Coordinates of C-alpha atoms in Angstrom, one line a residue:
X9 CA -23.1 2.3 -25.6
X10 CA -25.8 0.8 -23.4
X11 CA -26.9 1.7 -20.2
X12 CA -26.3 -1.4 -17.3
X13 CA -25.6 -4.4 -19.2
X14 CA -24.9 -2.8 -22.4
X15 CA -22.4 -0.4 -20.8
X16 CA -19.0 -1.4 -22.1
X17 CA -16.7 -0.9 -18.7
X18 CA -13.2 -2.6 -17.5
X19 CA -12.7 -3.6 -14.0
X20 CA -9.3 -2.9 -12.0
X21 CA -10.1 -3.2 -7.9
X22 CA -8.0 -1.2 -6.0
X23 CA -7.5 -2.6 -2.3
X24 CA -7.0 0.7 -0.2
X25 CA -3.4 1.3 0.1
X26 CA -2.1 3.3 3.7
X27 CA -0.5 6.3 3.5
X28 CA -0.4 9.8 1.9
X29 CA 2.1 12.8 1.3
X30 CA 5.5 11.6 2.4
X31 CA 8.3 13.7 2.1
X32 CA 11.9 12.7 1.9
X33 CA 15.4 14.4 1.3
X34 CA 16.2 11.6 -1.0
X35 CA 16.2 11.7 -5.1
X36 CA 12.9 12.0 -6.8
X37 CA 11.5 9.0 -8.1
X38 CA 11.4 8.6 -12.1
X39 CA 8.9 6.3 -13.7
X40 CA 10.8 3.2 -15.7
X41 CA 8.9 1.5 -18.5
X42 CA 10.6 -2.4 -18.4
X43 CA 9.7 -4.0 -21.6
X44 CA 9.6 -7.6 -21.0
X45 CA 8.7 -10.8 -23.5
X46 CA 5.7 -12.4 -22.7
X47 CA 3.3 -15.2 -24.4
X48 CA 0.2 -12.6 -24.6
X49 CA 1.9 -9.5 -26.1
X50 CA 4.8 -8.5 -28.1
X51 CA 5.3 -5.4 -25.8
X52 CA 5.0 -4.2 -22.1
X53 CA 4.4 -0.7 -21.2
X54 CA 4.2 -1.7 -17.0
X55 CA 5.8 1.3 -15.5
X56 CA 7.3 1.3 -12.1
X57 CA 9.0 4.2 -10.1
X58 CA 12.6 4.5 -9.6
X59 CA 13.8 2.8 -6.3
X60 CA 16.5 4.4 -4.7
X61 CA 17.7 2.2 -1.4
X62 CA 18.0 4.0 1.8
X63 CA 21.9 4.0 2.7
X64 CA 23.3 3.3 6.3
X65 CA 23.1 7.0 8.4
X66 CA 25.6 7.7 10.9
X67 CA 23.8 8.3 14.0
X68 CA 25.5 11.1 15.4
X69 CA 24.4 13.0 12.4
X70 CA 21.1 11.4 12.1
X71 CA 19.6 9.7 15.1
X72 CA 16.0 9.7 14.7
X73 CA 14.3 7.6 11.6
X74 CA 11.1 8.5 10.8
X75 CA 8.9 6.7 8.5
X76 CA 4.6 5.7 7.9
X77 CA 3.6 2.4 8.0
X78 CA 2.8 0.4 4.7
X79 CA 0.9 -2.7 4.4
X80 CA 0.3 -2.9 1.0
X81 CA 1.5 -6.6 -0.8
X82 CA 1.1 -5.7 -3.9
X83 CA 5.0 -5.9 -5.3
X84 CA 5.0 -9.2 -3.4
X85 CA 2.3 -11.1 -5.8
X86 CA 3.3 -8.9 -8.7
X87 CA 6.6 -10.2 -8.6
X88 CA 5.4 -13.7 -8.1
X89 CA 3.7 -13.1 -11.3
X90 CA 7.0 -12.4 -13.0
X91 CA 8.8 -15.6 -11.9
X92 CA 5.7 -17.8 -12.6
X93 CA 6.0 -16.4 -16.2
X94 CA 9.5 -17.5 -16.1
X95 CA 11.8 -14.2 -15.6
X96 CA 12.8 -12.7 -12.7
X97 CA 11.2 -9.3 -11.6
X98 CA 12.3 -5.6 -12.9
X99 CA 14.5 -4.4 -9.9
X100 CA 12.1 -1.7 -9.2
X101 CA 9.1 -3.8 -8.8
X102 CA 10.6 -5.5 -6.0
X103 CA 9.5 -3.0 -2.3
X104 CA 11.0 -5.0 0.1
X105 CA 8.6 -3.7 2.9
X106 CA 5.7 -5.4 0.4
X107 CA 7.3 -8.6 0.8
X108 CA 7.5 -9.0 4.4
X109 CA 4.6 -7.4 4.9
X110 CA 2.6 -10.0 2.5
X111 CA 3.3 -12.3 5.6
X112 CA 1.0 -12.8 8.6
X113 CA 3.4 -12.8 12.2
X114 CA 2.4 -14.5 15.3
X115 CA 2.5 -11.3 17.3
X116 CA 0.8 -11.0 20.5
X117 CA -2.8 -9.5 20.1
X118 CA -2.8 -6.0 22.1
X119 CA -4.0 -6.0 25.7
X120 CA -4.7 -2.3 26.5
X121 CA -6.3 0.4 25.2
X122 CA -4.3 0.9 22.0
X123 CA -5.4 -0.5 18.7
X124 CA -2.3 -2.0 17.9
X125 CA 1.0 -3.8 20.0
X126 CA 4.5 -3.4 19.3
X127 CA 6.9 -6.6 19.6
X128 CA 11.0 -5.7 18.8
X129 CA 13.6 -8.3 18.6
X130 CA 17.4 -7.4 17.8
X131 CA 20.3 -10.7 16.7
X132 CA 23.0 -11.0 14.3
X133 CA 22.2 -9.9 10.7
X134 CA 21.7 -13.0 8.6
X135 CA 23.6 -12.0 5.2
X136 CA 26.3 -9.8 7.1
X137 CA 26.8 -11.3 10.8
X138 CA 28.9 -8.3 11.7
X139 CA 26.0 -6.1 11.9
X140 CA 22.7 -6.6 14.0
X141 CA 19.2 -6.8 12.4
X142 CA 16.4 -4.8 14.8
X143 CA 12.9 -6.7 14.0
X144 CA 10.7 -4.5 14.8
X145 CA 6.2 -5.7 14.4
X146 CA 3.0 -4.5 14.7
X147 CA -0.2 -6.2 15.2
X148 CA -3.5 -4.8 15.2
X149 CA -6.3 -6.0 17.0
X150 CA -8.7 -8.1 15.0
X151 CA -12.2 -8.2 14.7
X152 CA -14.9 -11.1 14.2
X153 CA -17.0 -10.3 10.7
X154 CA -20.3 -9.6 12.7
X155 CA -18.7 -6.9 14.8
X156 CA -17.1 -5.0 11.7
X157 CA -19.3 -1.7 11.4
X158 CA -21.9 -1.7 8.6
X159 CA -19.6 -1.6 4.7
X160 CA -21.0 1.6 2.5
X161 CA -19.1 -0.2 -0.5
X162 CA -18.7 1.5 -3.8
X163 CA -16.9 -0.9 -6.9
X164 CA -15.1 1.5 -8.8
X165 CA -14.5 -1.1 -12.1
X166 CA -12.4 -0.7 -15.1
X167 CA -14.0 -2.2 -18.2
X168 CA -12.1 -0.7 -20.7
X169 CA -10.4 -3.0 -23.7
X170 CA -7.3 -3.8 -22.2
X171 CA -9.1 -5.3 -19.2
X172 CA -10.2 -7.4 -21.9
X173 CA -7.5 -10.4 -21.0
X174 CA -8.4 -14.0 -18.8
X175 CA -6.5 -12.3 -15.8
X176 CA -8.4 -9.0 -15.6
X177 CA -11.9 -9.2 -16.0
X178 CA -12.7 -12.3 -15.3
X179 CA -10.7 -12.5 -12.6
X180 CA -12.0 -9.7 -11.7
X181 CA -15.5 -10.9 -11.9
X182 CA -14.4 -14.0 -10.0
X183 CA -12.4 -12.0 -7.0
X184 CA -16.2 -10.0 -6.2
X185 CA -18.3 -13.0 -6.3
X186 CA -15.8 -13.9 -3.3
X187 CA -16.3 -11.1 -1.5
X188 CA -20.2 -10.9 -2.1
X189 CA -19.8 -13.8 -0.1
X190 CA -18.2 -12.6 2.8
X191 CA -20.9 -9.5 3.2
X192 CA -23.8 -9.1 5.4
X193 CA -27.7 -8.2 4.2
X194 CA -26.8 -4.8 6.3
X195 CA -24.3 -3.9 3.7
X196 CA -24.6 -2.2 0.6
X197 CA -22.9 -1.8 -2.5
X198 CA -22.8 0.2 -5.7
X199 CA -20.9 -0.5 -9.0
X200 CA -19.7 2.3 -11.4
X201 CA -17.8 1.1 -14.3
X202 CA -15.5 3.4 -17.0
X203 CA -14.5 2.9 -20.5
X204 CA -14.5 6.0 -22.6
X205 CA -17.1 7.4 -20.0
X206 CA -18.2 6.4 -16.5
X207 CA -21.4 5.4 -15.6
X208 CA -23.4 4.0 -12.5
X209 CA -24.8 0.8 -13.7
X210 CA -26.2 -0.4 -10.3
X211 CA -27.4 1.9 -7.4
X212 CA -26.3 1.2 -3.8
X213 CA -28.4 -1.6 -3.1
X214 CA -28.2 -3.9 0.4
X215 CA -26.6 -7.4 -0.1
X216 CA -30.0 -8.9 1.1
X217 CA -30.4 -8.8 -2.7
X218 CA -27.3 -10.4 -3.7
X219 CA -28.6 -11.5 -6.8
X220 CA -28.9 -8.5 -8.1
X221 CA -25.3 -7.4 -7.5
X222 CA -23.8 -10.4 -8.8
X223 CA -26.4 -9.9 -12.1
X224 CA -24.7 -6.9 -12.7
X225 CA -21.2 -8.0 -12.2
X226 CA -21.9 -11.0 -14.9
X227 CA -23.0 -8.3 -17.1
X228 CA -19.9 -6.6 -17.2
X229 CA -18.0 -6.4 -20.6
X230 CA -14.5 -4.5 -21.6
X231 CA -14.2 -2.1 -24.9
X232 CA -13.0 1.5 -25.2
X233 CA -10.3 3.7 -23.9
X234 CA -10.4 4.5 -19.9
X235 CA -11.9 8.0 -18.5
X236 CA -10.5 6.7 -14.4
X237 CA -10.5 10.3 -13.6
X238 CA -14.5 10.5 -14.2
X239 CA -14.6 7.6 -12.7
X240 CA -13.1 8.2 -9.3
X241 CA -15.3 12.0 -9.3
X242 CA -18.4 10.2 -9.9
X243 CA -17.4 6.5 -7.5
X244 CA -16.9 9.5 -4.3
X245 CA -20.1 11.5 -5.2
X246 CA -22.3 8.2 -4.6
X247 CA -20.1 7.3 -1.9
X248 CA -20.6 10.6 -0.3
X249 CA -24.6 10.3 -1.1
X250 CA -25.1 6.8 1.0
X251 CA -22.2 7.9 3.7
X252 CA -22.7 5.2 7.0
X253 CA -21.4 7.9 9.8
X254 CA -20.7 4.9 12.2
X255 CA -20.2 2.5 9.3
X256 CA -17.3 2.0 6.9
X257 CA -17.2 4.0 3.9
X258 CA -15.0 2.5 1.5
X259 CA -14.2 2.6 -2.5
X260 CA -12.7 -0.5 -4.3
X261 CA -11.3 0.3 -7.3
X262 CA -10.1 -2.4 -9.5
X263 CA -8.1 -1.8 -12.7
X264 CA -4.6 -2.3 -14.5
X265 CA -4.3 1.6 -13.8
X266 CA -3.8 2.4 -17.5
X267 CA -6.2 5.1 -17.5
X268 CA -5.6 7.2 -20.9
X269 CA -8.2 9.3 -21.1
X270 CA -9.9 12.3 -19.1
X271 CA -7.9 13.2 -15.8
X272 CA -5.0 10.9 -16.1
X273 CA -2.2 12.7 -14.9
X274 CA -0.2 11.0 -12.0
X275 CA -0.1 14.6 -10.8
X276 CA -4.4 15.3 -11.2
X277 CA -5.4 12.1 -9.8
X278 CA -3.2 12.3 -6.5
X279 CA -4.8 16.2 -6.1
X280 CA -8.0 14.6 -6.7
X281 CA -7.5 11.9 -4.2
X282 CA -5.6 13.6 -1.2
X283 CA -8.7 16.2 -1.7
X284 CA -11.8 13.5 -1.2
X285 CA -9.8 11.7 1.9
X286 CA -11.0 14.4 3.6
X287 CA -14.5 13.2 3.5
X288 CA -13.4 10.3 5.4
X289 CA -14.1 7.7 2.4
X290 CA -11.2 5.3 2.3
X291 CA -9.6 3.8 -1.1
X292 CA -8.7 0.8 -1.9
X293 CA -6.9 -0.8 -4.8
X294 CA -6.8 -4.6 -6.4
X295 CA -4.4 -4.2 -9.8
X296 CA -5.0 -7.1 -12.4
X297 CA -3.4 -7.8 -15.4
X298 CA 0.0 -8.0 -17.4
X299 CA 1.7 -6.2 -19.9
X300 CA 0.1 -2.5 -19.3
X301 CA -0.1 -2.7 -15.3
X302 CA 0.7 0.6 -14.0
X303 CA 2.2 -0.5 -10.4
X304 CA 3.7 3.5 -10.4
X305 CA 0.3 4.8 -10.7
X306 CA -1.7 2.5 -8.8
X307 CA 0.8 3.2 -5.4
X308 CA 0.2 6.7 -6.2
X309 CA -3.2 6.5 -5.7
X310 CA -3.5 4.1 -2.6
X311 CA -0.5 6.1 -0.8
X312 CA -2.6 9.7 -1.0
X313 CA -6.4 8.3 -0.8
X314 CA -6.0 6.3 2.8
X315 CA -6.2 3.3 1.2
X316 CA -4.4 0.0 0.4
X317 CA -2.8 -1.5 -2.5
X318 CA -3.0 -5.3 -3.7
X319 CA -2.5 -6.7 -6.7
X320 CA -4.5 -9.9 -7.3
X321 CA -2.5 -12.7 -9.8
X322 CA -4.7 -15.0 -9.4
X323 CA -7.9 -16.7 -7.7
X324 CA -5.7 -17.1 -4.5
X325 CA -4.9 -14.5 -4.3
X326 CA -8.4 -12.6 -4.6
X327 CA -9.1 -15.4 -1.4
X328 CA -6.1 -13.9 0.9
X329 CA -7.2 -10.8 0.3
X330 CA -10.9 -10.1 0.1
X331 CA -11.7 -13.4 2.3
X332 CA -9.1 -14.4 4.5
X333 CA -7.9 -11.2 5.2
X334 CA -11.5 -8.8 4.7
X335 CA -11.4 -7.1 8.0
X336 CA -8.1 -5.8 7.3
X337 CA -8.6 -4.7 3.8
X338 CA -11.9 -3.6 4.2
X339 CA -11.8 -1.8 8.0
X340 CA -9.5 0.8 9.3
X341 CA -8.4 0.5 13.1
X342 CA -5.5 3.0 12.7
X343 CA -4.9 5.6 10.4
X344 CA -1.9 8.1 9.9
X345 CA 0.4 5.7 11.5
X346 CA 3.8 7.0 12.3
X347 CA 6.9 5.1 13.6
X348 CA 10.1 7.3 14.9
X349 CA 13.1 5.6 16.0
X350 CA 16.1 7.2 18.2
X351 CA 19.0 5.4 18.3
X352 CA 21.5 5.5 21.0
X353 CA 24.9 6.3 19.9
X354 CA 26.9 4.4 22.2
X355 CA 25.4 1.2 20.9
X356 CA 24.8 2.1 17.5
X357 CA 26.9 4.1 15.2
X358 CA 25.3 3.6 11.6
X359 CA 21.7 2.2 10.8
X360 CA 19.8 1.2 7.6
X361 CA 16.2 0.8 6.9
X362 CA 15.2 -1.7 4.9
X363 CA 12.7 -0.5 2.3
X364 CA 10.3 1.8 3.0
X365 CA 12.0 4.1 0.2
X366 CA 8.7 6.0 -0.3
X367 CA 7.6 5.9 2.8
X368 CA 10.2 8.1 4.5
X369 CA 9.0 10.8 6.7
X370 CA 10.8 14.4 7.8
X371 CA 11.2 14.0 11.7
X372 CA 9.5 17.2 12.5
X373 CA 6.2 15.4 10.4
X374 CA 6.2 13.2 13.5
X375 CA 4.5 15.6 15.9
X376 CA 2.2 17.3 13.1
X377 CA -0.9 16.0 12.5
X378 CA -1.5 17.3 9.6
X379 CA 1.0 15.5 7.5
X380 CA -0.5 12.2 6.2
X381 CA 0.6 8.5 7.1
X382 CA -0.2 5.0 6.6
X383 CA -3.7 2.7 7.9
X384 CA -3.7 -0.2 10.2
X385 CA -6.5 -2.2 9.0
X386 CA -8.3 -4.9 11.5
X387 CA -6.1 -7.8 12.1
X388 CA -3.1 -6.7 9.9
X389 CA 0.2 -6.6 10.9
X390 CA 3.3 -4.2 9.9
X391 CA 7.2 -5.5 10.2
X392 CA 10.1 -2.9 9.9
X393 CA 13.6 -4.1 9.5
X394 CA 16.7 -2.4 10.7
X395 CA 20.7 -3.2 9.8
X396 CA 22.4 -1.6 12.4
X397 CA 26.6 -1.0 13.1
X398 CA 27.1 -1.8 16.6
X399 CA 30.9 -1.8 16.8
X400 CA 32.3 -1.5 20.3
X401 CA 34.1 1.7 20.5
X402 CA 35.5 3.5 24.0
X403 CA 34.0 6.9 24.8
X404 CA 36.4 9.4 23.3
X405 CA 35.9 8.0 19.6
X406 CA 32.1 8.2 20.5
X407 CA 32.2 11.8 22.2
X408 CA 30.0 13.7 19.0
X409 CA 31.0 15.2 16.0
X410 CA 33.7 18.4 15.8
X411 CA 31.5 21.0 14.1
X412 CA 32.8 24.4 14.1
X413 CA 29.2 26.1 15.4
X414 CA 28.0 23.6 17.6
X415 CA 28.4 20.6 19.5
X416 CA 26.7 17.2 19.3
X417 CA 27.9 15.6 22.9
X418 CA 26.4 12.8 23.8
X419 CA 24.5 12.9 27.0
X420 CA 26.0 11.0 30.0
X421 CA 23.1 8.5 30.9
X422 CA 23.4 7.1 27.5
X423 CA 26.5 5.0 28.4
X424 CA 25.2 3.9 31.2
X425 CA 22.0 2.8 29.3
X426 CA 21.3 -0.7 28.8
X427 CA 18.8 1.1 25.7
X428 CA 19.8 0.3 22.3
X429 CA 17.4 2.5 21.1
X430 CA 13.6 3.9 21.9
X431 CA 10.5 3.7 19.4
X432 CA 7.9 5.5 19.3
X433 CA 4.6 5.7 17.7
X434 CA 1.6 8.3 16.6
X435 CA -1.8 7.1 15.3
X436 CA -5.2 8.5 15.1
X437 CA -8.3 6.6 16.0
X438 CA -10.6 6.4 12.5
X439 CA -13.0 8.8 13.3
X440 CA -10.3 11.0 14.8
X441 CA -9.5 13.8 12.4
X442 CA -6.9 16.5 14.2
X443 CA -5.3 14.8 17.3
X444 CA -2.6 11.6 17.7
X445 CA -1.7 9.5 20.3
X446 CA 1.4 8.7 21.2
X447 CA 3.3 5.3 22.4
X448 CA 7.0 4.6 23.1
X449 CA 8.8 1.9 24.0
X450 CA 12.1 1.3 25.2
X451 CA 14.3 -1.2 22.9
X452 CA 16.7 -2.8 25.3
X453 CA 20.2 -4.0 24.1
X454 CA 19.7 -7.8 23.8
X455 CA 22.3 -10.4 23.1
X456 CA 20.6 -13.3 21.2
X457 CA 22.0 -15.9 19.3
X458 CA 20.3 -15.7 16.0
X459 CA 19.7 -19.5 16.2
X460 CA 17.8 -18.5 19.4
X461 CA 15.8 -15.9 17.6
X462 CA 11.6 -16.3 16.8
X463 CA 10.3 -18.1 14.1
X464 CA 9.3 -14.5 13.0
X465 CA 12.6 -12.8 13.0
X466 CA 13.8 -15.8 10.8
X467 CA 11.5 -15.6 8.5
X468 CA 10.9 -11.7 7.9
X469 CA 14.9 -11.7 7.7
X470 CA 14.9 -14.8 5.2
X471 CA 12.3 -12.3 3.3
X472 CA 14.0 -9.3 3.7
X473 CA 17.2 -11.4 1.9
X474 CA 15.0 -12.9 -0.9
X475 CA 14.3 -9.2 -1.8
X476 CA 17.7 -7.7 -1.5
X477 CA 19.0 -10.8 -4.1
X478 CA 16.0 -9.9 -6.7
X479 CA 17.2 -6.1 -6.4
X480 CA 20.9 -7.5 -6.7
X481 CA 21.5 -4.8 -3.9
X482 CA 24.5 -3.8 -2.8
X483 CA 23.7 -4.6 0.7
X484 CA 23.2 -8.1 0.1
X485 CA 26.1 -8.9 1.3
X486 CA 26.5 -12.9 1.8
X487 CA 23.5 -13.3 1.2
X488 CA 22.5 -16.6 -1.5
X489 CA 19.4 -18.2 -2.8
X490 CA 20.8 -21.6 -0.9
X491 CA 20.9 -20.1 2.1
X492 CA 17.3 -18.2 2.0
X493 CA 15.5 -22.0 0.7
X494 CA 16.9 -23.4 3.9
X495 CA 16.2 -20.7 6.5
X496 CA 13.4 -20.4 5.1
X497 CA 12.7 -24.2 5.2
X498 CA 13.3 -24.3 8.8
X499 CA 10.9 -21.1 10.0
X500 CA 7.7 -22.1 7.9
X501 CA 6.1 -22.3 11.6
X502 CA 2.5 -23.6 11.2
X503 CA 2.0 -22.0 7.8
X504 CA -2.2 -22.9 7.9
X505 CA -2.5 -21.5 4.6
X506 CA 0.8 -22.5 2.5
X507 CA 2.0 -19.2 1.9
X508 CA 5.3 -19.7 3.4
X509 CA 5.5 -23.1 1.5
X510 CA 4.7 -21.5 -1.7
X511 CA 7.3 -18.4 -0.9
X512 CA 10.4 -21.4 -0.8
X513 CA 9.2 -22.6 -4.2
X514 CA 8.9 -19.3 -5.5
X515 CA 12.7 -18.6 -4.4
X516 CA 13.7 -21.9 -5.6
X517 CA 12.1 -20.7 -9.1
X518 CA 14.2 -17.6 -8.6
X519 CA 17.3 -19.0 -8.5
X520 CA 17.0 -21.3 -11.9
X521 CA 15.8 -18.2 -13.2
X522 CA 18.8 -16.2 -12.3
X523 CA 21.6 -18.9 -13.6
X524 CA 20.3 -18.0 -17.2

């Protein structure tokens, strides 16, 4: 092997995905290889985790949700990927969460002193008009490029051989020349690559010497196996080295996460992870590539190492992300996000959240700090869904359940409440390591007309739907590939950049795809 230019090495970026430890009472996830025909290989080895959807909860039994935020997109251009190759998605590709989240929302901006604001709206459910949908978005505040603290970047690239293909390194190459763009001469970056070892082929230099940076990224070629553990150990220690304390400290690691060497183990790699977010370095993940994409392994990674998780398809995609969208991906405004919902049960008598499977949360994590959520990154914004019962019923059907030890009555000022439910919220400011601060927000019980609803609603909702049809899920309910192209159609809203354009073609591709 050579040293720099000579140093075989595979790039995969990893766009830091939010998150961390999240408990749930549900069944384990189990890693599902999906082999699927393709022009470039005979075989796929992409492995995804087992979805299991969250069911409606009675609320007597269950009134608060608990959940972290998630704004990764990844599944979203993944499975865009899939129907632009002409076959729909593998079910458990498919994170509904992802695809409404890969949205922007015109949310109101927030006005005090919090980092983020909290909009809620509440109609009839789209695909099952007996049952209300609760829209529930944040939006964090968002920052102009010169007022984003100084970037202490390290480029954590795979150049191993199967990065070897037009949509990994290349693109990969491509995606960073982008975002060299978008830096100042204040910020600095260093590049280790892996293969069958890792190496440092530049130092952390400033980006007043761009050409230097983009020399090395042109140098870059793919051969060997992939050592990503070394590469992760050796990417913090030179992170750690050139820390910014006021600045952002930030890893991008970029790879089809089909490490097969070294510390590989879903099991090592999340240890290793969950330890160095400690050091307040943040990780960030851009997947690339077909055929041997790890999607199962690259969430693991971006969930536990305070990151984000992207997967970049294409040249557009590489845009959205590390251009139009930098300050989010690249700057932390929030971190450890949590979102708790009670419900009252004299409006509400089941609930069901849609996605945010691995993202669950036990309630008593809400008030410890310890336990690990999702990052708000500068400008993003985070959409939660809820189907919710609200059935009419008279007091003495509502008055608690009849358990044999104790008693779960319903506390008078709830029927006189005009609440449908209240929402509350913990977050830590980025620098803040032990203490939360906490929001809540009354959700009053609104009658609108869905025709009377946002643009917004509409369109999260008409996402929401295009996700429960790929998952065939049995809460789909009416819902129909007709009626999502013309909801759809009608809440595009301003749509500056054509991503809600290019989400009806993509559903309109769908649904050929699905009458085979």
């Amino acid at each position: 092997m050579k040293t720099h230019s000579k140093l075989i090495a595979t790039f995969l970026i990893i766009s830091g995905c939010s998150g961390g430890q999240y408990d749930t009472e549900y069944l384990p996830p189990a890693t599902v290889n999906y082999m699927v025909e393709e022009e470039q290989a005979d075989f796929n080895t992409e492995e995804y985790d087992r979805i299991y959807e969250n069911e409606f909860l009675d609320v007597l039994k269950n009134p608060l949700s608990t959940f972290s935020i998630d704004v990764d997109a990844a599944s979203y251009s993944n499975s865009r990927r899939f129907i632009s190759q002409g076959q729909l998605p593998p079910k458990d590709a498919v994170r509904i969460e992802e695809f409404i989240n890969y949205f922007t929302y015109d949310y109101e901006a927030p006005q005090n002193e919090h980092p983020f604001s909290i909009h809620t709206e509440i109609s009839d459910c789209p695909w099952n008009t007996q049952n209300k949908l609760l829209h529930i978005g944040l939006q964090g505040k968002r920052m102009q490029t010169e007022n984003i603290p100084e970037n202490n970047l390290v480029f954590l690239l795979d150049v191993s051989g199967s990065m070897n293909d037009p949509n990994k390194l290349p693109l990969l190459k491509s995606s960073f020349h982008l975002l060299l763009e978008q830096l100042r001469d204040n910020d600095r970056i260093a590049i280790v690559v892996y293969a069958g070892a890792a190496g440092q082929i530049l130092p952390s230099t400033s980006c007043d010497n761009k050409e230097k940076i983009i020399q090395a990224i042109n140098d870059l070629q793919a051969g060997g196996s992939t050592s990503g553990g070394e590469g992760i150990q050796l990417a913090y220690k030179i992170a750690e080295e050139n820390f910014k304390k006021e600045g952002n400290n930030r890893i991008i690691l970029a790879t089809d996460g089909d490490f097969n060497v070294g510390v590989s183990s879903d099991g090592e790699l999340v240890r290793l992870i969950e330890k160095k977010r400690e050091t307040g370095i943040y990780l960030s993940i851009l997947g690339f590539g077909s055929g041997n994409y790890k999607d199962s392994k690259m969430e693991k990674l971006a969930d536990h190492g305070n990151g984000n998780n992207y997967y970049i398809d294409n040249l557009f995609e590489a845009k959205k992300v590390l251009v139009s969208e930098m300050g989010g991906t690249l700057l932390t405004i929030a971190k450890d996000v949590k979102i708790q919902i009670e419900f009252n049960p004299t409006k509400v008598y089941q609930y069901r959240l849609i996605g945010y499977e691995n993202r669950l949360l036990k309630n008593e994590d809400f008030e410890d700090d310890t336990k690990d959520a999702g990052e708000l990154g500068a400008g993003h914004s985070v959409t939660a869904l809820y189907e919710i019962m609200t059935k009419e019923q008279d007091k003495d059907e509502t008055k608690g359940v009849d358990y044999k030890y104790q008693t779960t009555n319903i506390s008078p000022d709830a029927y006189s409440s005009t609440e449908i439910a209240t929402i509350r919220f913990r977050y830590k400011n980025p620098n803040d390591t032990t203490t939360s601060n906490l929001i809540e927000q009354a959700i009053l019980d609104q009658n609108i007309a869905l025709d009377s609803t946002s643009i917004d609603y509409k369109f999260s909702a008409t996402v929401a739907e295009f996700g429960l049809l790929l998952r065939d899920s049995k809460f789909k309910g009416n819902s129909t590939y007709d009626h999502v192209i013309a909801t759809a159609n009608d809440s595009k809203g301003d749509d500056n950049e054509g991503y809600r354009a290019e989400f009806i073609k993509l559903v309109k591709a769908a649904k050929d795809l699905d009458r085979k």
